[in-house]
mmCIF file of C-alpha atoms in Angstrom:
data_model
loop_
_atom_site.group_PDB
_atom_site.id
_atom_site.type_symbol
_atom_site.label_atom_id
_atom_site.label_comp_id
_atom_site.label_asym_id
_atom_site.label_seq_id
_atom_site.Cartn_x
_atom_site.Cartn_y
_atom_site.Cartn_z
ATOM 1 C CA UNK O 27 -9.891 -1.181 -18.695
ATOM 2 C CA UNK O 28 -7.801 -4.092 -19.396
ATOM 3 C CA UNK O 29 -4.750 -2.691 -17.610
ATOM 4 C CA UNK O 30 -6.761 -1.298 -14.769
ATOM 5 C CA UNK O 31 -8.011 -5.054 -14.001
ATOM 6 C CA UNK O 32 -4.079 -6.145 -14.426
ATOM 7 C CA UNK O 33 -2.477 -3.238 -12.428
ATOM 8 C CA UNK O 34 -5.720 -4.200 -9.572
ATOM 9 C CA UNK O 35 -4.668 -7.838 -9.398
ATOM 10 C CA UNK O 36 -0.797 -6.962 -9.328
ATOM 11 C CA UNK O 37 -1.436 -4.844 -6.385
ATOM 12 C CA UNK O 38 -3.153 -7.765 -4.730
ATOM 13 C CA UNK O 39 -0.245 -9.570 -5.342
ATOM 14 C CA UNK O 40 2.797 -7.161 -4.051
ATOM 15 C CA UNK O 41 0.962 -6.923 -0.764
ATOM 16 C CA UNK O 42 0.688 -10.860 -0.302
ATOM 17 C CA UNK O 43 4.344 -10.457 -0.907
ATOM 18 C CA UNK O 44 4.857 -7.065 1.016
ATOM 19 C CA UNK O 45 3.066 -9.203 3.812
ATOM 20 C CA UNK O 46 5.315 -11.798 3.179
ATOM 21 C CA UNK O 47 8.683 -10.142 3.146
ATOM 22 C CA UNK O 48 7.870 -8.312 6.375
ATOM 23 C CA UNK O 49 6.981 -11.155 8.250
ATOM 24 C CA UNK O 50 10.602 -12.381 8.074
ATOM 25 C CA UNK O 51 11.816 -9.414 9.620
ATOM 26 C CA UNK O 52 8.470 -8.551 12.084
ATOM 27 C CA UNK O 53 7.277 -11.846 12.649
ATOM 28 C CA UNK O 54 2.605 -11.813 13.238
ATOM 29 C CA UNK O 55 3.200 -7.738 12.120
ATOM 30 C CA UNK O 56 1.723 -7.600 9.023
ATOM 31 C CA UNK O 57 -0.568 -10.976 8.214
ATOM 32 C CA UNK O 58 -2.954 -11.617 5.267
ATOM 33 C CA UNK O 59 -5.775 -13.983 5.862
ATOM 34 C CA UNK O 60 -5.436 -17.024 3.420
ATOM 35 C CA UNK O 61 -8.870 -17.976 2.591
ATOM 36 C CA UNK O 62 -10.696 -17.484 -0.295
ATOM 37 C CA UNK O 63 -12.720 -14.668 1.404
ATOM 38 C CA UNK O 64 -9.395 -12.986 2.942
ATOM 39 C CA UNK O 65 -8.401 -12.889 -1.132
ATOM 40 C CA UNK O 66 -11.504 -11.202 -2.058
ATOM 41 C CA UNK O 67 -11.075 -8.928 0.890
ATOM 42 C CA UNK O 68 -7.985 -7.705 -0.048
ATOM 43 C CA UNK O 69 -8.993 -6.572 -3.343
ATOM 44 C CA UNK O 70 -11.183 -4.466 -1.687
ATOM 45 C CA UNK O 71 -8.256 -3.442 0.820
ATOM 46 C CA UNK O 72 -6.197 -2.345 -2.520
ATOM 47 C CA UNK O 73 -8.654 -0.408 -3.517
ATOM 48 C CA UNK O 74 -9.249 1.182 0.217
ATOM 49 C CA UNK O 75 -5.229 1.591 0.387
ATOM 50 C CA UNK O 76 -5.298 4.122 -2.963
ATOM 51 C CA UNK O 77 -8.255 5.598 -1.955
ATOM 52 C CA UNK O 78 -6.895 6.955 1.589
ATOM 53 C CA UNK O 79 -3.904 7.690 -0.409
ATOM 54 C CA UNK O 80 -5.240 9.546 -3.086
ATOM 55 C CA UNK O 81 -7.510 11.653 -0.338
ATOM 56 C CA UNK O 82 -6.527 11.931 3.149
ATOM 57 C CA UNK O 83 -2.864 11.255 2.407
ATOM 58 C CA UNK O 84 -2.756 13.858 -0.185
ATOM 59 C CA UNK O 85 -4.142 16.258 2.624
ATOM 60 C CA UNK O 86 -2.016 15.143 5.212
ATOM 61 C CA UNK O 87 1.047 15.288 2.927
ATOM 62 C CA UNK O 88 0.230 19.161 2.103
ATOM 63 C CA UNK O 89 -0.446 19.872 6.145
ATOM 64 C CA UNK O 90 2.807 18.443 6.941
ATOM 65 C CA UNK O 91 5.203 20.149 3.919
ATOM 66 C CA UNK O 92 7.201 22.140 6.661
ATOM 67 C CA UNK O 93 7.894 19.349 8.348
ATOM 68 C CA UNK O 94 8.471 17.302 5.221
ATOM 69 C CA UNK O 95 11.026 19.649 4.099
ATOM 70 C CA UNK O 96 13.230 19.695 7.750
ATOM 71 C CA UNK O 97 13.234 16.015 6.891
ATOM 72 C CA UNK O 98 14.241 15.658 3.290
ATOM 73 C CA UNK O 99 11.066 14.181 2.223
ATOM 74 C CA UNK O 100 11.025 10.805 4.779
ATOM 75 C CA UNK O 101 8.190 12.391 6.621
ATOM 76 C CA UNK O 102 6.031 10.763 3.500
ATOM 77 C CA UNK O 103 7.115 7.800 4.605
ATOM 78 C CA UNK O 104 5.419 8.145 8.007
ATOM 79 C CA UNK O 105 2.307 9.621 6.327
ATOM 80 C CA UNK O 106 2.317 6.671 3.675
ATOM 81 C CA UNK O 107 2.623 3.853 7.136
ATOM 82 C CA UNK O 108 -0.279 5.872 8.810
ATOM 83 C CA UNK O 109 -2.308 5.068 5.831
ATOM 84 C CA UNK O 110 -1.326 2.099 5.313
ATOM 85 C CA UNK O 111 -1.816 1.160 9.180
ATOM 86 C CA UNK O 112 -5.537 2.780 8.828
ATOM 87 C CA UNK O 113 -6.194 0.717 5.967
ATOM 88 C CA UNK O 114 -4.983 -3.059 7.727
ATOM 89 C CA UNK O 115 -6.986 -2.398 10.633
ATOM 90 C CA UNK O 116 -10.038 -2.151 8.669
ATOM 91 C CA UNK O 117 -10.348 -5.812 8.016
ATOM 92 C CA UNK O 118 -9.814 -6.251 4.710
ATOM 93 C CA UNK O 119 -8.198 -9.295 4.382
ATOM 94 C CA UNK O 120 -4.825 -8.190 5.726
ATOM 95 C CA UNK O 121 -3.708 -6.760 9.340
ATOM 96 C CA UNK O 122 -1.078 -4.215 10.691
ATOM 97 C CA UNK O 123 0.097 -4.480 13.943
ATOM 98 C CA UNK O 124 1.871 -1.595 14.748
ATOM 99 C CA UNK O 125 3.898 1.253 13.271
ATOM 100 C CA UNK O 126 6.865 -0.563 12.567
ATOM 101 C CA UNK O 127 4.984 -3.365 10.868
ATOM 102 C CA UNK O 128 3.459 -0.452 8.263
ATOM 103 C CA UNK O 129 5.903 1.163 7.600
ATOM 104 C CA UNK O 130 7.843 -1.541 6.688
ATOM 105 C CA UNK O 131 4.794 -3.195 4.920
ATOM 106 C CA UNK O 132 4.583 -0.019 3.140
ATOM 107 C CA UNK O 133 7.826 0.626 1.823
ATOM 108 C CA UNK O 134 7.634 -3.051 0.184
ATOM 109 C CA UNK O 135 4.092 -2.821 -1.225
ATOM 110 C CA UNK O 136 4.876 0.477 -2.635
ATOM 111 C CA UNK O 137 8.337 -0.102 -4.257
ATOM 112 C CA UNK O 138 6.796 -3.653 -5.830
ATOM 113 C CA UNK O 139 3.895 -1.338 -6.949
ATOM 114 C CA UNK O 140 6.513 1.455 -8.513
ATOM 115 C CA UNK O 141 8.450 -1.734 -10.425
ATOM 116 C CA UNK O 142 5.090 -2.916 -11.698
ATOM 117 C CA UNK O 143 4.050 0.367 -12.952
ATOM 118 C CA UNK O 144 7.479 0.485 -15.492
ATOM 119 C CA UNK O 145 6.529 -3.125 -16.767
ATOM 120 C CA UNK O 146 2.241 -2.201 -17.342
ATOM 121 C CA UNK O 147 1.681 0.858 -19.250
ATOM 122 C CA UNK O 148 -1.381 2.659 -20.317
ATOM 123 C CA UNK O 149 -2.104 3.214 -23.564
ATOM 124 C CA UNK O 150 -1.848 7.000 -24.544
ATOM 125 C CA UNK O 151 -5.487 8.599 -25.834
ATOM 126 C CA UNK O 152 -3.589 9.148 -28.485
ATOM 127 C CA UNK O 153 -2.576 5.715 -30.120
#
């Protein structure tokens, strides 16, 4: 549970900074909202961002495997932005203007999430 809490707050973090990084290259693209509210918000918006991932992303990912394949895989990436746009337009505490803005915005949040995930492991059942 422990873990789950960390890896929730971590996430919370690498889109501050996803949101951050991409607003040097698409300037009012991808914006948090700095109050405490906006914070509280965006745990909520982590936990919207895995959830259309884990469901309707998984479902558009398997409608889309023809295409996927003409395009060596980068097709995810468009499928991962369109979630990821979906998700900042819901108002929760961060906002995605525009495809460019999430993709980008995705790319960021989800290699910061992939580096976190090597440094926070789960404990096997087993040990």
């Amino acid at each position: 549970m422990k873990h789950l809490v960390l890896r929730w707050v971590l996430s919370v973090v690498a889109l501050a900074v996803a949101a951050y990084l991409t607003g040097f290259v698409l300037p009012k693209h991808f914006v948090i909202d700095q109050s405490v509210s906006g914070v509280l918000k965006m745990f909520v918006g982590v936990f919207v961002i895995g959830l259309l991932n884990a469901t309707l992303g998984r479902l558009l990912k398997f409608l889309t495997i023809p295409l996927n394949c003409l395009t060596l895989g980068l097709f995810s990436l468009v499928v991962n932005a369109a979630m990821f746009l979906v998700a900042g337009n819901l108002g929760l505490g961060f906002h995605v203007e525009g495809f460019w803005g999430a993709l980008l915005g995705s790319v960021l949040y989800s290699a910061m999430n992939g580096v976190l995930g090597i440094f926070i492991k789960e404990k096997d059942e087993d040990g």
